[in-house]
Coordinates of N, CA and C in Angstrom, one line a residue:
M1 N 111.8 96.2 -4.3 CA 112.8 95.6 -5.1 C 113.4 94.4 -4.3
S2 N 113.0 94.2 -3.1 CA 113.6 93.1 -2.3 C 113.4 91.8 -2.9
F3 N 112.2 91.6 -3.5 CA 111.9 90.3 -4.1 C 112.9 90.0 -5.3
W4 N 113.0 91.1 -6.2 CA 113.8 90.9 -7.3 C 115.3 90.8 -6.9
N5 N 115.7 91.6 -5.9 CA 117.1 91.4 -5.5 C 117.4 90.0 -5.0
N6 N 116.4 89.4 -4.3 CA 116.6 88.1 -3.8 C 116.7 87.1 -4.9
V7 N 115.9 87.3 -6.0 CA 115.9 86.4 -7.1 C 117.2 86.5 -7.9
L8 N 117.6 87.7 -8.1 CA 118.9 87.9 -8.9 C 120.1 87.5 -8.1
R9 N 120.0 87.4 -6.8 CA 121.2 86.9 -6.0 C 121.1 85.4 -5.9
G10 N 120.1 84.8 -6.4 CA 119.9 83.4 -6.4 C 119.3 82.9 -5.2
G11 N 118.7 83.8 -4.4 CA 118.1 83.4 -3.1 C 116.8 82.6 -3.3
G12 N 116.4 81.9 -2.3 CA 115.2 81.1 -2.4 C 114.8 80.5 -1.1
S13 N 113.7 79.8 -1.0 CA 113.3 79.2 0.3 C 114.2 78.0 0.6
G14 N 114.2 77.6 1.8 CA 114.9 76.4 2.2 C 114.2 75.1 2.1
F15 N 113.0 75.1 1.6 CA 112.2 73.9 1.5 C 112.5 73.2 0.2
D16 N 112.6 71.9 0.3 CA 112.9 71.1 -0.9 C 112.1 69.8 -0.9
S17 N 111.0 69.7 -0.1 CA 110.3 68.4 0.0 C 108.9 68.6 -0.6
G18 N 108.5 69.7 -1.1 CA 107.2 69.8 -1.7 C 106.9 71.2 -2.2
N19 N 105.8 71.3 -3.0 CA 105.4 72.6 -3.6 C 103.9 72.7 -3.4
A20 N 103.4 73.4 -2.4 CA 102.0 73.4 -2.2 C 101.2 74.0 -3.3
S21 N 101.8 75.0 -4.0 CA 101.0 75.7 -5.0 C 100.8 74.8 -6.3
S22 N 101.7 73.9 -6.5 CA 101.6 73.0 -7.7 C 101.2 71.6 -7.3
N23 N 100.9 71.4 -6.0 CA 100.5 70.0 -5.5 C 101.5 69.0 -5.9
T24 N 102.8 69.3 -5.6 CA 103.9 68.4 -6.0 C 104.8 68.1 -4.8
I25 N 105.2 66.8 -4.6 CA 106.2 66.4 -3.7 C 107.5 66.2 -4.5
E26 N 108.5 66.8 -4.1 CA 109.8 66.7 -4.7 C 110.7 65.7 -3.8
L27 N 111.0 64.6 -4.3 CA 111.9 63.7 -3.5 C 113.3 64.1 -3.7
T28 N 114.0 64.3 -2.5 CA 115.4 64.8 -2.4 C 116.2 63.8 -1.6
K29 N 117.5 64.1 -1.4 CA 118.3 63.3 -0.6 C 117.9 63.3 0.8
R30 N 117.4 64.4 1.3 CA 116.9 64.5 2.7 C 115.5 63.9 2.9
H31 N 114.7 64.0 1.9 CA 113.3 63.5 1.9 C 113.1 62.6 0.7
A32 N 113.6 61.3 0.9 CA 113.7 60.4 -0.2 C 112.6 59.4 -0.5
T33 N 111.6 59.3 0.5 CA 110.6 58.3 0.4 C 109.2 58.9 0.6
V34 N 108.3 58.3 -0.1 CA 106.9 58.6 0.0 C 106.1 57.3 -0.1
S35 N 105.0 57.2 0.7 CA 104.2 56.0 0.7 C 102.9 56.3 -0.1
L36 N 102.7 55.5 -1.1 CA 101.5 55.7 -1.9 C 100.3 55.1 -1.2
T37 N 100.6 54.1 -0.4 CA 99.5 53.5 0.4 C 98.9 54.5 1.5
K38 N 99.8 55.2 2.2 CA 99.3 56.1 3.2 C 98.6 57.3 2.6
Q39 N 98.9 57.7 1.4 CA 98.1 58.8 0.8 C 97.0 58.3 -0.1
G40 N 96.6 57.0 0.0 CA 95.5 56.5 -0.6 C 95.6 56.4 -2.1
A41 N 96.9 56.2 -2.6 CA 97.1 56.2 -4.1 C 97.7 54.9 -4.5
A42 N 97.4 53.8 -3.9 CA 97.9 52.5 -4.2 C 97.0 51.7 -5.1
T43 N 96.1 52.3 -5.8 CA 95.1 51.6 -6.7 C 95.1 52.4 -8.0
G44 N 94.5 51.8 -9.0 CA 94.4 52.4 -10.3 C 95.7 52.4 -11.1
N45 N 95.8 53.2 -12.1 CA 97.0 53.3 -12.9 C 97.9 54.4 -12.4
L46 N 99.1 54.1 -12.1 CA 100.1 55.0 -11.8 C 100.9 55.4 -13.0
R47 N 100.9 56.7 -13.3 CA 101.6 57.2 -14.5 C 103.0 57.7 -14.2
V48 N 104.0 57.3 -14.9 CA 105.4 57.7 -14.7 C 105.8 58.4 -16.0
N49 N 106.2 59.7 -15.9 CA 106.5 60.4 -17.1 C 107.9 61.0 -17.1
L50 N 108.6 60.8 -18.2 CA 109.9 61.4 -18.4 C 109.8 62.6 -19.4
S51 N 110.2 63.8 -18.9 CA 110.3 64.9 -19.9 C 111.7 65.5 -19.8
W52 N 112.1 66.0 -21.0 CA 113.4 66.6 -21.0 C 113.5 67.6 -22.1
R53 N 114.4 68.5 -22.1 CA 114.6 69.5 -23.1 C 116.0 70.2 -23.0
M54 N 116.4 70.8 -24.1 CA 117.6 71.6 -24.1 C 117.3 73.0 -24.1
R55 N 118.2 73.9 -23.6 CA 118.0 75.3 -23.6 C 119.3 75.9 -24.2
T56 N 119.1 77.1 -24.8 CA 120.1 77.8 -25.5 C 121.4 78.0 -24.7
S57 N 121.2 78.3 -23.4 CA 122.4 78.5 -22.5 C 123.2 77.3 -22.4
D58 N 122.7 76.1 -22.6 CA 123.4 74.9 -22.5 C 124.3 74.6 -23.7
I59 N 124.0 75.2 -24.9 CA 124.6 74.9 -26.1 C 125.3 76.1 -26.7
G60 N 125.7 77.1 -25.8 CA 126.4 78.2 -26.3 C 125.6 79.4 -26.7
G61 N 124.3 79.4 -26.4 CA 123.4 80.5 -26.8 C 123.6 81.7 -25.9
R62 N 123.1 82.8 -26.2 CA 123.3 84.0 -25.4 C 122.4 84.0 -24.2
S63 N 123.0 84.1 -23.0 CA 122.2 84.1 -21.8 C 121.7 85.5 -21.5
R64 N 120.6 85.6 -20.7 CA 120.1 86.9 -20.4 C 120.9 87.6 -19.4
S65 N 121.1 88.9 -19.6 CA 121.8 89.7 -18.6 C 121.0 90.2 -17.5
V66 N 121.6 90.7 -16.4 CA 120.8 91.3 -15.3 C 120.1 92.5 -15.8
R67 N 120.7 93.3 -16.6 CA 120.0 94.5 -17.2 C 118.7 94.1 -17.9
D68 N 118.8 93.0 -18.7 CA 117.6 92.5 -19.4 C 116.5 92.1 -18.4
L69 N 116.9 91.5 -17.3 CA 115.9 91.0 -16.4 C 115.2 92.2 -15.6
L70 N 116.0 93.2 -15.3 CA 115.5 94.4 -14.7 C 114.5 95.2 -15.6
R71 N 114.9 95.2 -16.9 CA 114.0 95.9 -17.8 C 112.8 95.1 -18.1
H72 N 112.9 93.8 -18.2 CA 111.7 93.0 -18.5 C 111.7 91.8 -17.5
P73 N 111.3 92.1 -16.2 CA 111.4 91.0 -15.2 C 110.6 89.8 -15.4
L74 N 109.5 89.9 -16.1 CA 108.7 88.6 -16.4 C 109.4 87.7 -17.3
R75 N 110.4 88.1 -18.0 CA 111.0 87.2 -19.0 C 111.8 86.1 -18.3
M76 N 112.1 86.3 -17.0 CA 112.9 85.3 -16.3 C 112.1 84.0 -16.1
F77 N 110.7 84.1 -16.3 CA 109.9 82.9 -16.2 C 109.6 82.3 -17.6
Q78 N 110.3 82.8 -18.6 CA 110.1 82.3 -20.0 C 111.4 81.8 -20.5
P79 N 111.8 80.6 -20.3 CA 113.1 80.0 -20.7 C 113.3 80.1 -22.2
E80 N 114.5 80.4 -22.6 CA 114.9 80.5 -24.0 C 115.0 79.0 -24.5
M81 N 113.9 78.6 -25.2 CA 113.9 77.2 -25.7 C 114.5 77.1 -27.1
V82 N 115.2 76.0 -27.3 CA 115.7 75.7 -28.6 C 114.7 75.1 -29.5
Q83 N 114.5 75.7 -30.7 CA 113.6 75.1 -31.6 C 114.2 73.9 -32.2
A84 N 113.3 73.1 -32.9 CA 113.8 71.9 -33.5 C 114.7 72.1 -34.7
Q85 N 115.8 72.6 -34.5 CA 116.8 72.9 -35.6 C 118.2 72.7 -35.2
G86 N 119.1 72.4 -36.0 CA 120.5 72.2 -35.7 C 120.7 70.9 -34.9
P87 N 121.9 70.5 -34.7 CA 122.3 69.2 -34.1 C 122.1 69.2 -32.6
A88 N 122.0 70.4 -31.9 CA 122.0 70.4 -30.5 C 120.8 69.7 -29.9
V89 N 119.6 69.8 -30.5 CA 118.4 69.2 -29.9 C 118.4 67.7 -30.1
V90 N 118.9 67.2 -31.3 CA 118.7 65.8 -31.6 C 119.9 64.9 -31.2
Q91 N 120.9 65.5 -30.6 CA 122.1 64.7 -30.2 C 121.9 63.8 -29.0
I92 N 120.8 64.1 -28.2 CA 120.6 63.3 -27.0 C 119.2 62.6 -27.1
D93 N 119.2 61.3 -27.0 CA 118.0 60.5 -27.0 C 117.9 59.8 -25.7
L94 N 117.0 60.4 -24.8 CA 116.8 59.7 -23.5 C 115.6 58.7 -23.6
D95 N 115.8 57.6 -22.9 CA 114.8 56.6 -22.8 C 114.4 56.3 -21.4
L96 N 113.1 56.2 -21.2 CA 112.5 55.8 -19.9 C 112.3 54.3 -19.9
A97 N 112.6 53.6 -18.8 CA 112.5 52.2 -18.7 C 112.3 51.7 -17.3
C98 N 112.0 50.4 -17.2 CA 111.6 49.8 -15.9 C 112.1 48.4 -15.8
L99 N 112.9 48.1 -14.8 CA 113.2 46.7 -14.4 C 112.1 46.3 -13.4
Y100 N 111.5 45.1 -13.6 CA 110.4 44.6 -12.8 C 110.8 43.3 -12.2
E101 N 110.3 43.1 -11.0 CA 110.3 41.8 -10.3 C 109.0 41.5 -9.7
L102 N 108.3 40.4 -10.0 CA 107.0 40.1 -9.5 C 107.2 39.1 -8.3
Q103 N 106.1 39.0 -7.5 CA 106.2 38.2 -6.3 C 106.4 36.7 -6.6
D104 N 106.1 36.2 -7.8 CA 106.3 34.8 -8.2 C 107.8 34.6 -8.7
G105 N 108.6 35.7 -8.7 CA 110.0 35.6 -9.1 C 110.2 36.0 -10.5
T106 N 109.2 36.2 -11.3 CA 109.3 36.7 -12.7 C 110.1 38.0 -12.7
K107 N 111.1 38.1 -13.6 CA 111.8 39.3 -13.8 C 111.9 39.7 -15.2
G108 N 112.1 41.0 -15.5 CA 112.2 41.4 -16.9 C 112.4 42.9 -17.0
V109 N 112.3 43.4 -18.2 CA 112.5 44.9 -18.4 C 111.4 45.4 -19.4
V110 N 111.0 46.6 -19.2 CA 110.1 47.3 -20.1 C 110.9 48.5 -20.6
Q111 N 111.1 48.6 -21.9 CA 111.9 49.7 -22.4 C 111.7 49.8 -23.9
P112 N 112.1 51.0 -24.5 CA 111.9 51.1 -26.0 C 112.9 50.2 -26.7
L113 N 114.1 50.0 -26.2 CA 115.1 49.2 -26.9 C 114.6 47.8 -27.0
G114 N 114.5 47.2 -28.2 CA 114.0 45.9 -28.3 C 112.5 45.8 -28.4
E115 N 111.8 47.0 -28.2 CA 110.4 47.1 -28.2 C 109.7 46.2 -27.1
F116 N 110.3 46.1 -26.0 CA 109.8 45.4 -24.8 C 108.8 46.4 -24.1
L117 N 107.6 46.5 -24.6 CA 106.7 47.6 -24.2 C 105.8 47.2 -23.1
G118 N 105.8 45.9 -22.7 CA 105.0 45.4 -21.6 C 103.5 45.3 -21.8
D119 N 102.8 45.1 -20.7 CA 101.3 45.0 -20.8 C 100.7 45.5 -19.5
I120 N 99.6 46.2 -19.6 CA 99.0 46.8 -18.4 C 98.0 45.9 -17.7
N121 N 97.4 45.0 -18.4 CA 96.3 44.1 -17.9 C 96.8 42.7 -17.6
S122 N 98.0 42.4 -17.9 CA 98.6 41.1 -17.5 C 100.0 41.3 -17.2
P123 N 100.7 40.3 -16.6 CA 102.1 40.4 -16.2 C 102.9 41.0 -17.3
P124 N 103.7 42.0 -17.0 CA 104.1 42.5 -15.7 C 103.3 43.6 -15.1
Y125 N 102.1 44.0 -15.7 CA 101.3 45.1 -15.3 C 102.0 46.4 -15.4
V126 N 102.9 46.5 -16.3 CA 103.7 47.7 -16.6 C 103.7 47.9 -18.1
K127 N 103.4 49.1 -18.6 CA 103.4 49.3 -20.1 C 104.0 50.7 -20.4
L128 N 104.8 50.6 -21.4 CA 105.5 51.9 -21.9 C 104.6 52.4 -23.1
S129 N 104.4 53.7 -23.1 CA 103.6 54.3 -24.2 C 104.2 54.3 -25.5
G130 N 105.6 54.4 -25.5 CA 106.3 54.6 -26.8 C 107.6 55.2 -26.6
D131 N 108.3 55.6 -27.7 CA 109.6 56.1 -27.7 C 109.7 57.5 -28.2
D132 N 110.1 58.5 -27.4 CA 110.2 59.8 -27.8 C 111.7 60.1 -28.0
R133 N 112.1 60.4 -29.2 CA 113.5 60.6 -29.5 C 114.0 62.0 -29.5
F134 N 113.1 63.0 -29.4 CA 113.5 64.4 -29.5 C 113.1 65.3 -28.4
G135 N 112.7 64.7 -27.2 CA 112.4 65.6 -26.1 C 111.1 66.4 -26.3
S136 N 110.1 65.8 -26.8 CA 108.8 66.5 -27.1 C 108.1 66.9 -25.7
G137 N 107.1 67.7 -25.8 CA 106.4 68.1 -24.6 C 105.8 66.9 -23.8
S138 N 105.3 65.9 -24.5 CA 104.7 64.8 -23.8 C 105.7 63.8 -23.2
G139 N 106.9 63.8 -23.8 CA 107.9 62.9 -23.3 C 107.6 61.4 -23.4
E140 N 108.1 60.6 -22.5 CA 107.7 59.1 -22.5 C 107.0 58.8 -21.2
T141 N 106.1 57.8 -21.3 CA 105.3 57.5 -20.1 C 105.2 56.0 -19.9
I142 N 105.3 55.6 -18.7 CA 105.1 54.2 -18.3 C 103.9 54.2 -17.4
Y143 N 103.0 53.2 -17.7 CA 101.8 53.0 -16.8 C 101.9 51.7 -16.0
I144 N 101.6 51.9 -14.7 CA 101.6 50.7 -13.8 C 100.3 50.5 -13.2
N145 N 99.8 49.3 -13.4 CA 98.5 48.9 -12.9 C 98.5 48.5 -11.4
L146 N 98.2 49.4 -10.6 CA 98.4 49.1 -9.1 C 97.2 48.3 -8.6
D147 N 96.2 48.1 -9.4 CA 95.1 47.1 -8.9 C 95.7 45.7 -8.8
H148 N 96.9 45.5 -9.4 CA 97.6 44.2 -9.3 C 98.9 44.4 -8.4
R149 N 98.9 45.3 -7.5 CA 100.0 45.6 -6.7 C 100.5 44.4 -5.8
D150 N 99.5 43.6 -5.5 CA 99.9 42.4 -4.6 C 100.8 41.4 -5.4
E151 N 100.8 41.5 -6.7 CA 101.6 40.6 -7.6 C 103.0 41.3 -7.9
I152 N 103.2 42.5 -7.5 CA 104.4 43.2 -7.8 C 105.3 43.3 -6.5
K153 N 106.6 42.9 -6.7 CA 107.5 43.0 -5.6 C 108.3 44.3 -5.7
R154 N 108.9 44.6 -6.8 CA 109.7 45.9 -6.9 C 109.8 46.3 -8.3
L155 N 109.9 47.6 -8.5 CA 110.0 48.2 -9.9 C 111.1 49.2 -9.8
L156 N 112.1 49.1 -10.7 CA 113.2 50.1 -10.7 C 113.0 51.0 -11.9
I157 N 112.6 52.2 -11.8 CA 112.4 53.1 -12.9 C 113.8 53.7 -13.2
F158 N 114.2 53.6 -14.4 CA 115.6 54.2 -14.8 C 115.5 54.9 -16.1
V159 N 116.5 55.7 -16.4 CA 116.6 56.5 -17.6 C 118.0 56.3 -18.2
Y160 N 118.1 56.1 -19.5 CA 119.5 55.9 -20.1 C 119.5 56.8 -21.3
I161 N 120.7 57.2 -21.7 CA 121.0 58.0 -22.9 C 121.4 57.0 -23.9
Y162 N 120.4 56.7 -24.8 CA 120.6 55.7 -25.9 C 121.6 56.2 -26.9
D163 N 121.5 57.5 -27.2 CA 122.4 58.1 -28.3 C 122.7 59.5 -27.9
G164 N 123.9 59.9 -28.1 CA 124.3 61.3 -27.9 C 125.3 61.5 -26.8
T165 N 125.6 62.7 -26.5 CA 126.6 63.1 -25.5 C 126.1 62.8 -24.1
P166 N 126.9 62.1 -23.3 CA 126.5 61.8 -21.9 C 126.5 63.1 -21.1
A167 N 125.4 63.7 -20.8 CA 125.3 64.9 -20.1 C 123.9 65.1 -19.5
F168 N 123.6 64.4 -18.4 CA 122.3 64.4 -17.8 C 122.0 65.8 -17.3
D169 N 123.0 66.5 -16.8 CA 122.7 67.9 -16.2 C 122.3 68.9 -17.3
R170 N 122.5 68.6 -18.6 CA 122.2 69.5 -19.6 C 120.8 69.2 -20.3
T171 N 120.2 68.1 -19.9 CA 118.9 67.7 -20.5 C 117.7 68.3 -19.8
H172 N 117.9 68.8 -18.5 CA 116.8 69.2 -17.7 C 115.7 68.2 -17.6
A173 N 116.2 66.9 -17.4 CA 115.2 65.8 -17.3 C 114.5 65.8 -16.0
V174 N 113.2 65.5 -16.0 CA 112.4 65.3 -14.8 C 111.6 64.1 -14.9
V175 N 111.6 63.2 -13.9 CA 110.7 62.1 -13.9 C 109.6 62.4 -12.9
T176 N 108.3 62.3 -13.3 CA 107.2 62.6 -12.5 C 106.2 61.5 -12.4
L177 N 105.8 61.2 -11.1 CA 104.8 60.2 -10.9 C 103.4 60.9 -10.7
Y178 N 102.4 60.4 -11.4 CA 101.0 60.9 -11.2 C 100.2 59.8 -10.6
P179 N 100.1 59.8 -9.3 CA 99.2 58.7 -8.6 C 97.8 59.0 -8.9
S180 N 96.9 58.0 -8.5 CA 95.5 58.1 -8.7 C 94.9 59.1 -7.6
N181 N 95.7 59.4 -6.6 CA 95.2 60.3 -5.5 C 96.3 61.0 -4.9
G182 N 96.1 62.2 -4.5 CA 97.2 63.0 -3.8 C 98.1 63.7 -4.8
P183 N 99.2 64.3 -4.2 CA 100.1 65.1 -5.1 C 100.9 64.3 -6.0
R184 N 101.4 64.8 -7.1 CA 102.3 64.1 -7.9 C 103.7 64.1 -7.3
V185 N 104.6 63.2 -7.7 CA 105.9 63.1 -7.1 C 106.9 63.3 -8.2
E186 N 107.9 64.2 -7.9 CA 108.8 64.7 -8.9 C 110.3 64.4 -8.5
I187 N 111.1 64.0 -9.4 CA 112.5 63.8 -9.2 C 113.3 64.4 -10.4
G188 N 114.2 65.3 -10.1 CA 115.0 66.0 -11.2 C 116.3 65.3 -11.4
L189 N 116.7 65.1 -12.6 CA 118.0 64.5 -12.9 C 119.0 65.6 -13.3
D190 N 119.4 66.5 -12.4 CA 120.1 67.7 -12.7 C 121.5 67.7 -12.1
E191 N 122.0 66.5 -11.6 CA 123.3 66.5 -11.0 C 124.4 66.2 -12.1
R192 N 125.5 66.8 -11.9 CA 126.6 66.6 -12.9 C 127.2 65.2 -12.6
A193 N 127.2 64.4 -13.7 CA 127.7 63.0 -13.7 C 128.4 62.8 -15.0
P194 N 129.6 63.4 -15.2 CA 130.2 63.3 -16.5 C 130.4 61.8 -17.0
Q195 N 130.0 61.6 -18.3 CA 130.2 60.3 -18.9 C 129.2 59.3 -18.5
A196 N 128.3 59.6 -17.5 CA 127.3 58.6 -17.1 C 126.3 58.4 -18.2
R197 N 126.0 57.1 -18.5 CA 125.1 56.8 -19.6 C 123.6 56.4 -19.0
S198 N 123.6 56.0 -17.8 CA 122.3 55.6 -17.2 C 122.1 56.2 -15.8
C199 N 120.8 56.2 -15.4 CA 120.5 56.7 -14.0 C 119.3 55.9 -13.5
A200 N 119.6 55.2 -12.3 CA 118.5 54.6 -11.6 C 117.8 55.7 -10.8
V201 N 116.5 56.0 -11.2 CA 115.8 57.1 -10.7 C 115.0 56.9 -9.4
M202 N 114.3 55.8 -9.4 CA 113.4 55.5 -8.2 C 113.1 54.0 -8.1
M203 N 112.9 53.6 -6.9 CA 112.4 52.2 -6.7 C 111.0 52.2 -6.1
I204 N 110.1 51.5 -6.7 CA 108.8 51.3 -6.2 C 108.7 49.9 -5.6
E205 N 108.4 49.8 -4.3 CA 108.5 48.5 -3.6 C 107.2 48.2 -2.9
N206 N 106.9 46.9 -2.8 CA 105.8 46.4 -2.0 C 106.3 45.8 -0.8
N207 N 106.3 46.5 0.3 CA 106.8 46.0 1.6 C 105.7 45.7 2.5
K208 N 105.4 44.3 2.6 CA 104.3 43.8 3.5 C 103.0 44.6 3.2
G209 N 102.7 44.8 2.0 CA 101.4 45.4 1.6 C 101.4 46.9 1.5
E210 N 102.6 47.5 1.9 CA 102.7 49.0 1.8 C 103.5 49.3 0.5
L211 N 103.0 50.1 -0.3 CA 103.6 50.5 -1.6 C 104.4 51.8 -1.4
T212 N 105.7 51.8 -1.5 CA 106.5 53.0 -1.3 C 107.3 53.4 -2.6
V213 N 107.6 54.6 -2.6 CA 108.5 55.1 -3.7 C 109.7 55.7 -3.0
R214 N 110.9 55.3 -3.5 CA 112.1 55.8 -2.9 C 113.0 56.3 -4.0
R215 N 113.5 57.5 -3.7 CA 114.4 58.2 -4.7 C 115.8 57.5 -4.6
E216 N 116.3 57.2 -5.8 CA 117.6 56.6 -6.0 C 118.6 57.6 -6.6
V217 N 118.4 58.0 -7.8 CA 119.2 58.9 -8.5 C 120.7 58.5 -8.4
K218 N 121.0 57.3 -8.9 CA 122.3 56.7 -8.9 C 122.8 56.6 -10.4
Y219 N 123.8 57.3 -10.7 CA 124.3 57.4 -12.1 C 125.4 56.3 -12.3
V220 N 125.3 55.6 -13.4 CA 126.3 54.6 -13.8 C 126.8 54.9 -15.2
Y221 N 127.9 54.3 -15.5 CA 128.6 54.6 -16.8 C 128.3 53.6 -17.9
G222 N 127.6 52.5 -17.5 CA 127.1 51.6 -18.4 C 125.6 51.7 -18.7
F223 N 125.0 50.5 -19.0 CA 123.6 50.5 -19.3 C 122.9 49.5 -18.4
Q224 N 122.0 48.8 -19.0 CA 121.1 47.9 -18.2 C 121.9 46.9 -17.3
A225 N 122.9 46.3 -17.9 CA 123.6 45.3 -17.2 C 124.3 45.8 -16.0
E226 N 124.8 47.1 -16.0 CA 125.4 47.6 -14.8 C 124.3 47.9 -13.8
L227 N 123.2 48.4 -14.2 CA 122.1 48.7 -13.2 C 121.7 47.3 -12.6
D228 N 121.6 46.3 -13.4 CA 121.3 45.0 -12.9 C 122.2 44.5 -11.8
R229 N 123.5 44.7 -12.1 CA 124.5 44.3 -11.0 C 124.3 45.1 -9.8
L230 N 124.1 46.4 -9.9 CA 123.9 47.3 -8.8 C 122.8 46.9 -7.9
Y231 N 121.7 46.4 -8.5 CA 120.5 46.1 -7.7 C 120.2 44.7 -7.6
G232 N 121.0 43.8 -8.2 CA 120.9 42.4 -8.0 C 119.7 41.8 -8.7
W233 N 119.5 42.2 -9.9 CA 118.3 41.6 -10.7 C 118.7 40.2 -11.2
G234 N 119.9 39.9 -11.6 CA 120.3 38.6 -12.0 C 119.9 38.2 -13.4
M235 N 119.8 39.2 -14.3 CA 119.3 38.8 -15.7 C 120.6 38.8 -16.6
H236 N 120.4 38.3 -17.8 CA 121.4 38.2 -18.8 C 121.1 39.3 -19.9
W237 N 122.2 40.0 -20.3 CA 122.0 41.1 -21.2 C 122.8 41.0 -22.5
G238 N 122.3 41.5 -23.6 CA 123.0 41.5 -24.9 C 122.9 42.9 -25.5
R239 N 123.7 43.2 -26.5 CA 123.7 44.4 -27.1 C 122.4 44.6 -28.0
G240 N 121.8 45.7 -27.9 CA 120.6 45.9 -28.7 C 120.6 47.3 -29.4
Y241 N 119.8 47.4 -30.5 CA 119.8 48.6 -31.3 C 118.3 48.9 -31.6
K242 N 118.0 50.2 -31.8 CA 116.7 50.6 -32.3 C 116.7 50.5 -33.8
K243 N 115.4 50.3 -34.3 CA 115.3 50.3 -35.7 C 115.6 51.7 -36.3
T244 N 116.3 51.8 -37.4 CA 116.5 53.1 -38.0 C 115.3 53.6 -38.8
G245 N 115.2 54.9 -38.8 CA 114.1 55.5 -39.6 C 112.8 55.5 -38.9
V246 N 112.8 55.2 -37.6 CA 111.5 55.1 -36.8 C 111.4 56.3 -36.0

């Protein structure tokens, strides 16, 4: 019973920088940076995925009791997922986006809003797969062509709540990098940040030929313009809307 007692008390290991069983590096405040160059993953297409979901416990559903877990211990690994019904699932629309700066000074954004989807084979060498409005299993994905890494100066991956209640900690959002080689890199957006509408998740930088990923996880109460000011992009922003019925 020692294992189950430890789980029910909320105990766990002290490690937070990786998961050998799932071949994953988790970037945290203490371990915030990883070098794609040093792990031989600075070529090919780098895939950046945003996934999110809502659970019944977040919207007033019945949570599992300790007695239920003792009677059916394996159920603790089966989260109570909300089906696509009712307003709770569709009230939050998360978007994955990227501010880019190339070595020649070109700056811009790749995002669903305005349908700035980018291009994988020509500047900015960043492309968004599309817009997921309901937190589906596949989420949203950005592809980065690292075969053109010498033309890239920095990329800021960020997430914003386009529509719905500002509550990042209730979306269970995770941004995952899938390099061409080595373990995937994972960053969870589970911190409480009441009323925050956007989050700078990670910075990908080309420092003298070395490509690094640095955890940011900085929440702001505005949108792209506020992230721009925070990181000094120097772009001009206007109000944008998505097409209805899409």
